[in-house]
Coordinates of C-alpha atoms (C1' of nucleotides) in Angstrom, one line a residue:
Chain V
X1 CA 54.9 75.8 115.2
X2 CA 58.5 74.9 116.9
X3 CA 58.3 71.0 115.9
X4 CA 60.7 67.9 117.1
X5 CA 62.8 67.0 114.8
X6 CA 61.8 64.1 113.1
X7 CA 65.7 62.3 112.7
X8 CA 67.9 63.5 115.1
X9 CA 71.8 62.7 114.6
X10 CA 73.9 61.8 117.0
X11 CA 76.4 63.8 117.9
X12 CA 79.2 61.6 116.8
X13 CA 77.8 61.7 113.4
X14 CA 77.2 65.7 113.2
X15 CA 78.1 66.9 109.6
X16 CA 78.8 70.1 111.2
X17 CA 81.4 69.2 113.8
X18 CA 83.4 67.8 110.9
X19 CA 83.5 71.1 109.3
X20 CA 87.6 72.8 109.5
X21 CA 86.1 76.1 111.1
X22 CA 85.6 73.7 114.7
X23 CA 88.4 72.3 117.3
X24 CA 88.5 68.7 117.6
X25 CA 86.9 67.2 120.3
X26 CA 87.9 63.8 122.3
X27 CA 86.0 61.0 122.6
X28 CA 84.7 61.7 126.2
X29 CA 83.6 65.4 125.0
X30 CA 81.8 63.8 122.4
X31 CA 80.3 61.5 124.8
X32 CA 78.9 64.2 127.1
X33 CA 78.1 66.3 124.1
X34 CA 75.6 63.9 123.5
X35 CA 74.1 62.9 126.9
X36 CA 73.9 66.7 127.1
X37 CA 72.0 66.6 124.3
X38 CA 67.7 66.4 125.1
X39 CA 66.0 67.7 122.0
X40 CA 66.4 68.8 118.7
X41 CA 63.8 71.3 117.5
X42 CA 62.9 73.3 114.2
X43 CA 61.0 76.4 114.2
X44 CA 60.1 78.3 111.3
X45 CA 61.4 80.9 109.9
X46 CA 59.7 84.3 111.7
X47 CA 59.5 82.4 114.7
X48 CA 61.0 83.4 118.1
X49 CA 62.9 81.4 119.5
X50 CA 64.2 83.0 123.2
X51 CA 62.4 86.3 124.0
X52 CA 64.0 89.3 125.9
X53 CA 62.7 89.4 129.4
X54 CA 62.5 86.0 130.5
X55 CA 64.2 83.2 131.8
X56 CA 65.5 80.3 129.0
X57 CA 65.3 76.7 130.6
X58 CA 67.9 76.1 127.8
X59 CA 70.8 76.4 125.4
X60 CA 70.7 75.7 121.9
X61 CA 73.5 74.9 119.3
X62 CA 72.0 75.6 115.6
X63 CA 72.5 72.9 113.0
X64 CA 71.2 74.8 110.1
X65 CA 69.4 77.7 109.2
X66 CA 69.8 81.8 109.8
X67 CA 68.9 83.2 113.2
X68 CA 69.4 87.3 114.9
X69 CA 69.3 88.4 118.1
X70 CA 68.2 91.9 118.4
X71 CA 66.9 94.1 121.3
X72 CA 63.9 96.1 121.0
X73 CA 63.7 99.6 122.5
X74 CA 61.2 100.9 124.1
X75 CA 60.0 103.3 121.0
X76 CA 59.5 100.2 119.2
X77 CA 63.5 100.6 117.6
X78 CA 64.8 97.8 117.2
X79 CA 68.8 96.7 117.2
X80 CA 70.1 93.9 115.9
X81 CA 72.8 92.7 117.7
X82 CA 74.7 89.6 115.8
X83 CA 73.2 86.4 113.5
X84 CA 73.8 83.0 114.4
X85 CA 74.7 81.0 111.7
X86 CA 74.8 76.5 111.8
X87 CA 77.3 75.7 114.4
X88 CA 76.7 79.1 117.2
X89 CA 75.6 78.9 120.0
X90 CA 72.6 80.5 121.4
X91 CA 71.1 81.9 124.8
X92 CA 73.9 81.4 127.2
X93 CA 73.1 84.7 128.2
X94 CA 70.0 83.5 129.7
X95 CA 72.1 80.4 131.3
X96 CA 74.1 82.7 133.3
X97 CA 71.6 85.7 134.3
X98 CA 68.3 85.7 135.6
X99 CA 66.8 86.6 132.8
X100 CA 67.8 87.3 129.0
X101 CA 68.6 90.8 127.7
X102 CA 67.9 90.1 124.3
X103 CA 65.5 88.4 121.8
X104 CA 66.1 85.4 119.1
X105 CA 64.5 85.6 115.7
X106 CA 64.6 83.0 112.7
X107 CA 65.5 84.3 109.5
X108 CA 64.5 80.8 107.8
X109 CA 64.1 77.4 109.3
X110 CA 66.4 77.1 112.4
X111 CA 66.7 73.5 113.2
X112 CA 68.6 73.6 116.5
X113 CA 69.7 71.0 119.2
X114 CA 68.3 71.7 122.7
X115 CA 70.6 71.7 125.9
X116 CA 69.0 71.7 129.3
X117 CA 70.4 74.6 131.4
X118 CA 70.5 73.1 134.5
X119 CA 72.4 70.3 133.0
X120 CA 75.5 73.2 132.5
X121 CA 76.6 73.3 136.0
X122 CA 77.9 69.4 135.3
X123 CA 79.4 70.7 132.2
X124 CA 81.8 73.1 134.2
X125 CA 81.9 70.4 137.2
X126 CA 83.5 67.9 134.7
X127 CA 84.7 69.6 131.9
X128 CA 86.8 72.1 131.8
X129 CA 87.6 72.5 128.7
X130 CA 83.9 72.5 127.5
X131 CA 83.5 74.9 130.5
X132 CA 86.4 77.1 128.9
X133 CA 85.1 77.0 125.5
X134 CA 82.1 77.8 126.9
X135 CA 83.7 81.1 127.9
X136 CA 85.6 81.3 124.1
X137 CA 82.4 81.6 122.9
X138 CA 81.2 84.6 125.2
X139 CA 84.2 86.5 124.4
X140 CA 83.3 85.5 120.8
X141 CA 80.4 87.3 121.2
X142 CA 81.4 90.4 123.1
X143 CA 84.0 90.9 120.3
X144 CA 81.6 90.7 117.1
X145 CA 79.4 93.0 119.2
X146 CA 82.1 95.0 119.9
X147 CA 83.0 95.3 116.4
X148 CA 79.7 96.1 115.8
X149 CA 79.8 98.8 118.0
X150 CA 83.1 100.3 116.6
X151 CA 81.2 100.2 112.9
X152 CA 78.0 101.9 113.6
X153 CA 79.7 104.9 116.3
X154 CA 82.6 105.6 113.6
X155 CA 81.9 104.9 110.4
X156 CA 79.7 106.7 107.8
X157 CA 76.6 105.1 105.8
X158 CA 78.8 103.3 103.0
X159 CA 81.3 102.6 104.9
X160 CA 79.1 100.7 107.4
X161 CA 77.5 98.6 105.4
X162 CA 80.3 97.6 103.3
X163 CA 82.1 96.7 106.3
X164 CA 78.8 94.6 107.5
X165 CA 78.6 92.8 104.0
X166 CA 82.5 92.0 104.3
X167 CA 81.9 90.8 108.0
X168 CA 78.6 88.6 107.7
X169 CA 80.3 87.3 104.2
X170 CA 82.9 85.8 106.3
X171 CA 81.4 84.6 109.0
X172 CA 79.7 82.0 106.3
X173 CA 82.5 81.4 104.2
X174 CA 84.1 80.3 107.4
X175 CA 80.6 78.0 108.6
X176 CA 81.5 76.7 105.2
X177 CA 78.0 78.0 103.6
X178 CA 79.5 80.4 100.7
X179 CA 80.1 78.6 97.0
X180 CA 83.2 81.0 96.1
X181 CA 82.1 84.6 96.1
X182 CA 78.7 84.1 96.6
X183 CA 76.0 83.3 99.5
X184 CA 72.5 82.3 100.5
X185 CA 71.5 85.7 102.5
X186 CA 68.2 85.5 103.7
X187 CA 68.1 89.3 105.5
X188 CA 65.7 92.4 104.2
X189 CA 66.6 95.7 104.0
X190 CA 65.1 96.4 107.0
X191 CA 67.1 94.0 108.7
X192 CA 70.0 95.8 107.5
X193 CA 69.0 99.1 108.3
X194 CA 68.7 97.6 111.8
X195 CA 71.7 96.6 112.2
X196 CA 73.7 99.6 111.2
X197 CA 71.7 101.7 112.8
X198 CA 70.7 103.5 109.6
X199 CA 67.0 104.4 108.4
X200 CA 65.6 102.0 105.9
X201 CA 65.6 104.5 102.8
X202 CA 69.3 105.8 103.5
X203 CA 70.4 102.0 103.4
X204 CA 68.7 101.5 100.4
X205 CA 70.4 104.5 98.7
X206 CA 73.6 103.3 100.5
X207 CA 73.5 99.8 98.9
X208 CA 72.6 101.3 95.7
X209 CA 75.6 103.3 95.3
X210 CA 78.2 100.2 96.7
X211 CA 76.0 98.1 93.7
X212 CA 76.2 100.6 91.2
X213 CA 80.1 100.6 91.8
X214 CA 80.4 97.0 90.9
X215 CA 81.3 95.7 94.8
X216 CA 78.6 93.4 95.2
X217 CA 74.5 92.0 93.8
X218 CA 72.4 90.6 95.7
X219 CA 68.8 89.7 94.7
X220 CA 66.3 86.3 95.4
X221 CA 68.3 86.1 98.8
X222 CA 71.2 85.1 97.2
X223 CA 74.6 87.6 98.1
X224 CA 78.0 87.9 95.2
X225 CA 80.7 90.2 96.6
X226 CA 82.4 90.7 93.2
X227 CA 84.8 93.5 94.1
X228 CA 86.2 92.3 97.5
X229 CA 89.6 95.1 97.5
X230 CA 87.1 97.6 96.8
X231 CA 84.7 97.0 99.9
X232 CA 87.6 96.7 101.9
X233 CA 88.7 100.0 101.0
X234 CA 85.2 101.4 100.8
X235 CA 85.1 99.7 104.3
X236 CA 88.3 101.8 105.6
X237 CA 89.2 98.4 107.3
X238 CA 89.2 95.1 106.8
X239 CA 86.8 93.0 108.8
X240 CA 88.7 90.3 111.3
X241 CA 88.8 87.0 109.6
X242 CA 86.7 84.7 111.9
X243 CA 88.8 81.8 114.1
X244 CA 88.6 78.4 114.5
X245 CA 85.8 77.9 117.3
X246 CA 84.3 75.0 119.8
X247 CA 81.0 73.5 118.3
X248 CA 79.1 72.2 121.4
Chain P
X1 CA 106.1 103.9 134.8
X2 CA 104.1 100.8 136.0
X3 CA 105.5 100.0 139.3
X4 CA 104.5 97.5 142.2
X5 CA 102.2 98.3 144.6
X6 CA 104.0 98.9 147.6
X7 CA 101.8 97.5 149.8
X8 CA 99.4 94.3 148.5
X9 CA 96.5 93.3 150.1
X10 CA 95.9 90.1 151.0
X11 CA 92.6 88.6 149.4
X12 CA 91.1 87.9 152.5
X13 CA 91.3 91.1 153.6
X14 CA 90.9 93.3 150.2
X15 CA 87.8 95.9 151.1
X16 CA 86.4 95.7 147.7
X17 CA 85.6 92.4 148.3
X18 CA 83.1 93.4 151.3
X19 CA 80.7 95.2 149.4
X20 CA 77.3 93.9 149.0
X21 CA 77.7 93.7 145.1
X22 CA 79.7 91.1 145.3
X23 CA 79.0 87.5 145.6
X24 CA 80.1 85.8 148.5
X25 CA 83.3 83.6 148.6
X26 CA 84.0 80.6 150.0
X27 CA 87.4 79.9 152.3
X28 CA 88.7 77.6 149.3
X29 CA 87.4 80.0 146.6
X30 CA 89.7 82.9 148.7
X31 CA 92.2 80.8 149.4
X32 CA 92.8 79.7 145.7
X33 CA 92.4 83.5 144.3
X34 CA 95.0 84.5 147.0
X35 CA 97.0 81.7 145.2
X36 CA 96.3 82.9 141.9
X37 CA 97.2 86.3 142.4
X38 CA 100.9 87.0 141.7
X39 CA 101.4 91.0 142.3
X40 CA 99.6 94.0 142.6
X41 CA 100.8 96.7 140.1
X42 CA 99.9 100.6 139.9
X43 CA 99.5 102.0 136.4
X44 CA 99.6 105.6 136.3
X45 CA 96.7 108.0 134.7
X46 CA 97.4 107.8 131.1
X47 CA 99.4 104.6 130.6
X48 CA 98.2 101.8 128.5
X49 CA 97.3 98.3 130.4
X50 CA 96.6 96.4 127.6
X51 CA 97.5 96.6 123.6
X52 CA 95.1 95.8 121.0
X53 CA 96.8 93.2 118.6
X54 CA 98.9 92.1 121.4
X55 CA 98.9 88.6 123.4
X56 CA 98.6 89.1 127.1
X57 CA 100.4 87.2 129.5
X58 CA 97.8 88.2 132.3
X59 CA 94.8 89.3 133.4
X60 CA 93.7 91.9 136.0
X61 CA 91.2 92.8 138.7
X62 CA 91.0 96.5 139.4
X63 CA 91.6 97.9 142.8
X64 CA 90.8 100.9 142.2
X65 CA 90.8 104.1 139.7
X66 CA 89.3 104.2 136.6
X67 CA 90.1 103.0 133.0
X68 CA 88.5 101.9 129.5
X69 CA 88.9 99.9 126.8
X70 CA 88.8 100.8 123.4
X71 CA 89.5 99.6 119.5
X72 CA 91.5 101.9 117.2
X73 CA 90.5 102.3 113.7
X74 CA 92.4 102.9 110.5
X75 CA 91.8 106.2 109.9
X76 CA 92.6 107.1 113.5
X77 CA 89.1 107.6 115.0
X78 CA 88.4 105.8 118.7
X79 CA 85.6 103.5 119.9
X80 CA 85.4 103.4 123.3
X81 CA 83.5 100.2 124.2
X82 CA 83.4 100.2 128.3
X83 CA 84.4 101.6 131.1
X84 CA 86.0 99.6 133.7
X85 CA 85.6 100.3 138.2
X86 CA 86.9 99.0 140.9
X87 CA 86.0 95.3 141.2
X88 CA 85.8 95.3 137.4
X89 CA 88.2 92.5 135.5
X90 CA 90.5 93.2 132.4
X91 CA 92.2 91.0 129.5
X92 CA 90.0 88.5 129.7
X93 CA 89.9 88.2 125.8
X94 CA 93.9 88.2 125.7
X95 CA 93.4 84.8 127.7
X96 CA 90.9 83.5 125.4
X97 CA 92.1 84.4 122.2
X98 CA 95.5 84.2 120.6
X99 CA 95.2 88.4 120.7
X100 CA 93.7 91.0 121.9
X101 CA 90.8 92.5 119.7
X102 CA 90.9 96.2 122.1
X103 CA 93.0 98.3 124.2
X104 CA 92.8 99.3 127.7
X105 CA 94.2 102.7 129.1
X106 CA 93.7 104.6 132.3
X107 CA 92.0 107.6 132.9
X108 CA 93.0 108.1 136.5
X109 CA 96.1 106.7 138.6
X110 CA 94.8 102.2 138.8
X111 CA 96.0 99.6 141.3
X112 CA 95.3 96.4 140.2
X113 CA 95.5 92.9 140.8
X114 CA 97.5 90.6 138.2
X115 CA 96.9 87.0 137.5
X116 CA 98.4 84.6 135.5
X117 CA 97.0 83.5 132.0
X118 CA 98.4 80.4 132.2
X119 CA 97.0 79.7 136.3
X120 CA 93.7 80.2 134.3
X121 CA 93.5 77.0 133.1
X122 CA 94.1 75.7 136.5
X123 CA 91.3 77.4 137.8
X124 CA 89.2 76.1 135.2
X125 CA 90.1 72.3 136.0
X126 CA 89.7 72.7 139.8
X127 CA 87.2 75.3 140.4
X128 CA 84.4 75.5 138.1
X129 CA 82.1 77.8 140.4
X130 CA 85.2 80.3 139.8
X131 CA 84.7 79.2 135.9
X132 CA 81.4 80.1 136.3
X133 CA 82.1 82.9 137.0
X134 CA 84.9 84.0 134.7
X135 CA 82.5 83.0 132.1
X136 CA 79.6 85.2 133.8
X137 CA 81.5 88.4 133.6
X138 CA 82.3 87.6 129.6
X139 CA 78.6 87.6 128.8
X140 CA 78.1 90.7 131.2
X141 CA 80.7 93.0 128.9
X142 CA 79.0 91.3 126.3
X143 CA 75.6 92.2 127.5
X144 CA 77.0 95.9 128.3
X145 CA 78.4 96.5 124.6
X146 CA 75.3 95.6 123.2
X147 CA 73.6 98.0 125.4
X148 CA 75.8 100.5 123.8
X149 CA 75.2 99.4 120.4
X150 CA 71.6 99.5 120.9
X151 CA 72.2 103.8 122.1
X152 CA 74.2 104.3 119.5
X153 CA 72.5 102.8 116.7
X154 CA 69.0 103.5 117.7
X155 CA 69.2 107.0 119.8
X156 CA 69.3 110.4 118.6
X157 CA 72.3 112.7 120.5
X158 CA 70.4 114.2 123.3
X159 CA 68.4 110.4 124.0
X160 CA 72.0 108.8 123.3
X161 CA 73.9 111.0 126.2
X162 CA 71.3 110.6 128.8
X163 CA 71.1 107.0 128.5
X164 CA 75.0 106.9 128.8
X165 CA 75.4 109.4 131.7
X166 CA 72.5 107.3 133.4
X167 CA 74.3 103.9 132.7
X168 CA 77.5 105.1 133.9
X169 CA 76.4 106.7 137.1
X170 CA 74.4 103.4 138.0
X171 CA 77.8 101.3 137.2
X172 CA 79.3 103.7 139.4
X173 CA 77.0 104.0 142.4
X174 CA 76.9 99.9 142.2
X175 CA 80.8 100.1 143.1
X176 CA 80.2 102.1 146.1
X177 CA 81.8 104.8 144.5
X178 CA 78.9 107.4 144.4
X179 CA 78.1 109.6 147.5
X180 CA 74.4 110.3 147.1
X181 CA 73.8 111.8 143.4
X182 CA 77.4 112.8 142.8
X183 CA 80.1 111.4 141.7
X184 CA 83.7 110.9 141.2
X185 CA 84.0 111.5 136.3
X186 CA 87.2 111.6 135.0
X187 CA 86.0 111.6 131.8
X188 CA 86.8 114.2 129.0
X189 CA 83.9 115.1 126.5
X190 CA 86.3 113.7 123.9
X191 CA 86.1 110.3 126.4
X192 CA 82.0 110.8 125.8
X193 CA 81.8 111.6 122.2
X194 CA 84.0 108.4 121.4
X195 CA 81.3 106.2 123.3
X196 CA 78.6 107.6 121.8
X197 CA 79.9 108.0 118.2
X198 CA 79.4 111.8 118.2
X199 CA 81.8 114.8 117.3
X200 CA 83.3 116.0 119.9
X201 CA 81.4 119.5 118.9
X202 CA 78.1 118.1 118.9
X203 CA 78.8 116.3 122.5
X204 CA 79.5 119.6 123.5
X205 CA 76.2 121.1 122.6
X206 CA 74.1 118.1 123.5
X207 CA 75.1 118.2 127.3
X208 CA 74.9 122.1 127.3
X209 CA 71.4 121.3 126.4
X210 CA 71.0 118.9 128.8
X211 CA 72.5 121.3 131.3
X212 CA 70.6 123.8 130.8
X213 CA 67.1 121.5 131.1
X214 CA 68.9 121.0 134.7
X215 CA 69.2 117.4 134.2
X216 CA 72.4 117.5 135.9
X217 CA 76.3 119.2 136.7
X218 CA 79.5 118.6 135.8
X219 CA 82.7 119.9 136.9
X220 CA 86.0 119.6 138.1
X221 CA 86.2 115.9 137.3
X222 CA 82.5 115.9 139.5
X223 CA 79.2 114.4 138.5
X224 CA 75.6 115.0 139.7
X225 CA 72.5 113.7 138.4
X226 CA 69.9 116.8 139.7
X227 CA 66.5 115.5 137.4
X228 CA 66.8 111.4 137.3
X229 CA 63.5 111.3 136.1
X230 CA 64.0 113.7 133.4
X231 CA 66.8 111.8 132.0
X232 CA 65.0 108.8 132.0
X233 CA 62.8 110.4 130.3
X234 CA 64.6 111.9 128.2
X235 CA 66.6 108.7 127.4
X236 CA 63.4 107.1 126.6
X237 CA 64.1 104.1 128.7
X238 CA 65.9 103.8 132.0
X239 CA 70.0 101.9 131.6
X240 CA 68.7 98.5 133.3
X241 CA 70.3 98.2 136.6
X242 CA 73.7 96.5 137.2
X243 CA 73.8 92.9 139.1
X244 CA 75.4 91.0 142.1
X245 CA 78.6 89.9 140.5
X246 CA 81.8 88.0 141.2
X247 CA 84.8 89.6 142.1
X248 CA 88.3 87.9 141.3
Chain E
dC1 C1' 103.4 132.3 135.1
dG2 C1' 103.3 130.0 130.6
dG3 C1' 102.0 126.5 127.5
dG4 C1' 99.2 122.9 126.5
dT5 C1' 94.8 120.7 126.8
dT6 C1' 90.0 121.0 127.2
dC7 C1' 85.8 123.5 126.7
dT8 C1' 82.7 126.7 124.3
dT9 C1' 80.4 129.0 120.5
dG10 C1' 78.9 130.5 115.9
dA11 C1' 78.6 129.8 111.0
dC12 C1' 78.6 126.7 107.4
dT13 C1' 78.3 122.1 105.2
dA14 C1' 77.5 117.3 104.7
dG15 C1' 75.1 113.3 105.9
dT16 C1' 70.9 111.3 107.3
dT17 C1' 66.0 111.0 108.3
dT18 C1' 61.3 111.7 107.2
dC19 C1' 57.6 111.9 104.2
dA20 C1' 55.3 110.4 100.3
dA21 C1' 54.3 107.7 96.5
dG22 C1' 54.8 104.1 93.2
dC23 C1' 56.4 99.6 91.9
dA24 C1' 57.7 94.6 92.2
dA25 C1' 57.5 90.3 94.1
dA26 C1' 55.6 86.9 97.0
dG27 C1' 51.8 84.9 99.4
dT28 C1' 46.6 84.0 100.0
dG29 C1' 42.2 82.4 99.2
dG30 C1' 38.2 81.9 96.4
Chain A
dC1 C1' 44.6 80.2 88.3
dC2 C1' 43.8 84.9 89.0
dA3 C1' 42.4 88.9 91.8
dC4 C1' 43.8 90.7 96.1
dT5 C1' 46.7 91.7 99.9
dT6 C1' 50.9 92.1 102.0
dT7 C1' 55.6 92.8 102.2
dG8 C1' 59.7 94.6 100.5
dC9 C1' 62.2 97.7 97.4
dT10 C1' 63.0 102.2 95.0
dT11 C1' 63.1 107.2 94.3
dG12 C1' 62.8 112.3 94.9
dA13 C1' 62.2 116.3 97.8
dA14 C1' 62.2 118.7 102.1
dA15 C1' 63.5 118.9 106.8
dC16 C1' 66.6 118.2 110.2
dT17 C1' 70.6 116.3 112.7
dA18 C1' 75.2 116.0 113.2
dG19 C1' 79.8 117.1 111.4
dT20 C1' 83.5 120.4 110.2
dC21 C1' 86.0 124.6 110.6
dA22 C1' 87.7 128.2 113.2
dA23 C1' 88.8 130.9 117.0
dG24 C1' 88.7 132.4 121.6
dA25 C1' 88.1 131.3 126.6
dA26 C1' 88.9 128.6 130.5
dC27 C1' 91.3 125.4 133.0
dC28 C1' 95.2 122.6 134.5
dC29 C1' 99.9 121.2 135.2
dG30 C1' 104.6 121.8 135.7

DNA sequence: CGGGTTCTTGACTAGTTTCAAGCAAAGTGG
DNA sequence: CCACTTTGCTTGAAACTAGTCAAGAACCCG
């Protein structure tokens, strides 16, 4: 059951906007941050937060937890598209078109805050530079997708997923979730497999092989790249080091 | 060699604008992308528009002709990630982030409109229903590269290149490019098997197959869809349509 | 007309999926 | 707390899909 959270925290004193990995914001963004602000929610984990299809009253920023969006074909395939890790940003997609083109799933507890979409046409009104990062974080998105896209047409089985370790690695080290070389990594096999477009057993073998050459472990959800160089030639490339982004 | 157009046409009067997939303009939205735009150039079929790795100084609106942008890899192989028409708008990512994450050639002769990145931020402060908009075409090429992604990661070749010839003839016949179920395809099958993430061999075989189930023709740069319904069937799921959207 | 690009085809090889079965770990309910 | 169920992981073998190599044909451009 998606509950309210039971101590909301005010913008001002979000542990997350602290973090490096966001800009600074002014006083007055803060401000309208927080009158933007209506809810903060938690769903559990397996729970879906914005469903493919329909129209999304709102927007959601996610203070903690693991979250995918994924598109679901009409076979019953399913591609995952990107994860959304604390400080993303989630359904602007369905702020901007009728209706959403993709799902959002939790991969643990998501506890999220809960912007009213109706309430984004004052955001561009008066605030530009909300408005712009607004767009930042669209782009954002079309490039990790697009990198996506370039991994899964072009690159074979091992090279794909250690590419995909490498990237998703990063983009926590940069929300500031990593302890040195390792991570929390809450995803199955099968979400894997998903995501790279590869059948469930050939990942398995896949990430065998990578494991039994000494690049990474990763058991009780918990992820240690211990030969980074070698993923990253394994890889072919390495993945684009994540930038400093807007928190909203 | 790039060279100005040799006759521009005012905003007001620019035919592209007319057609019903377009959102309407207001006199002050017109009058403020006339303002905005500072030349019409004319690429040639072939050149390069825009440089992955690159900062952009501006962004464009295509005229007309036909381009695409793309990501290079290490080991030389292409991802094509979308194709851009008439109406479409290019470099927006340049004017978002510090550098550009693809590149953008043509595939036929394109005239395009250029705009100033630095204007953009005037646009932003002054006309957020333009904002909007910029922002709205972001999460469309986002929403279109995860369409791809999904093909490509979930569909099997012959599935994979009926989805894309489907999607592609739909972008086009949206443009008011199409006459009837033909079309104007510059594409080569080397264009097609680096969108789809197939050899160029196997492309080959897959739409002889496809041919030969009289699906459709291709030749002499000319497409026609003969069997929609087969492809769709055949694709397992029919491209979802293309939208009203803003022109620039 | 000639040279380069693009298309086509067959034979062979490599990579990936499917099927099937067993095992381990985690969660559930009496 | 322990059987039971479910979910996720692992492995081998067989089938199939897609990739590579090679070479010739067709087409296009200057």
């Amino acid at each position: 059951m998606v509950q309210p959270a039971s101590n909301p925290v005010p913008c001002r004193d979000c542990p997350i906007r602290q973090r490096p990995c966001f800009r600074e914001f002014t006083p007055e963004e803060l401000a309208f941050v927080q009158s933007f602000k209506v809810n903060e929610l938690v769903f559990e984990k397996g729970e879906t937060i914005l469903v493919e299809g329909t129209k999304t009253a709102h927007l959601y920023t996610v203070l903690s937890g693991w979250s995918f969006r994924y598109k679901l074909l009409e076979d019953g395939n399913r591609q995952i598209l990107n994860y959304a890790l604390p400080g993303d940003f989630i359904g602007l997609q369905g702020s901007v078109f009728e209706n959403l083109e993709h799902s959002v799933e939790c991969l643990t507890r998501v506890r999220a805050c809960v912007f009213p979409r109706d309430k984004l046409w004052h955001l561009y009104s008066s605030y530009p530079d909300l408005a712009f990062d607004v767009t930042w974080l669209a782009s954002r998105e079309e490039s990790i997708i697009g990198e996506f896209l370039a991994n899964v047409g072009q690159r074979r089985a091992q090279a794909r997923v250690a590419y995909f370790l490498l990237h998703l690695f990063y983009h926590v080290r940069q929300s500031g979730l990593a302890e040195g070389d390792a991570c929390f990594f809450p995803l199955t096999q099968q979400h894997l497999s998903d995501t790279l477009g590869l059948s469930l057993v050939h990942t398995n073998k896949t990430l065998k092989r990578l494991y039994d050459l000494g690049t990474f472990e990763w058991s009780a959800q918990k992820l240690r790249i211990l030969n980074e160089e070698r993923l990253i030639e394994i890889a072919g490339q390495q993945p684009s080091p994540p930038k400093v982004r807007p928190f909203i």
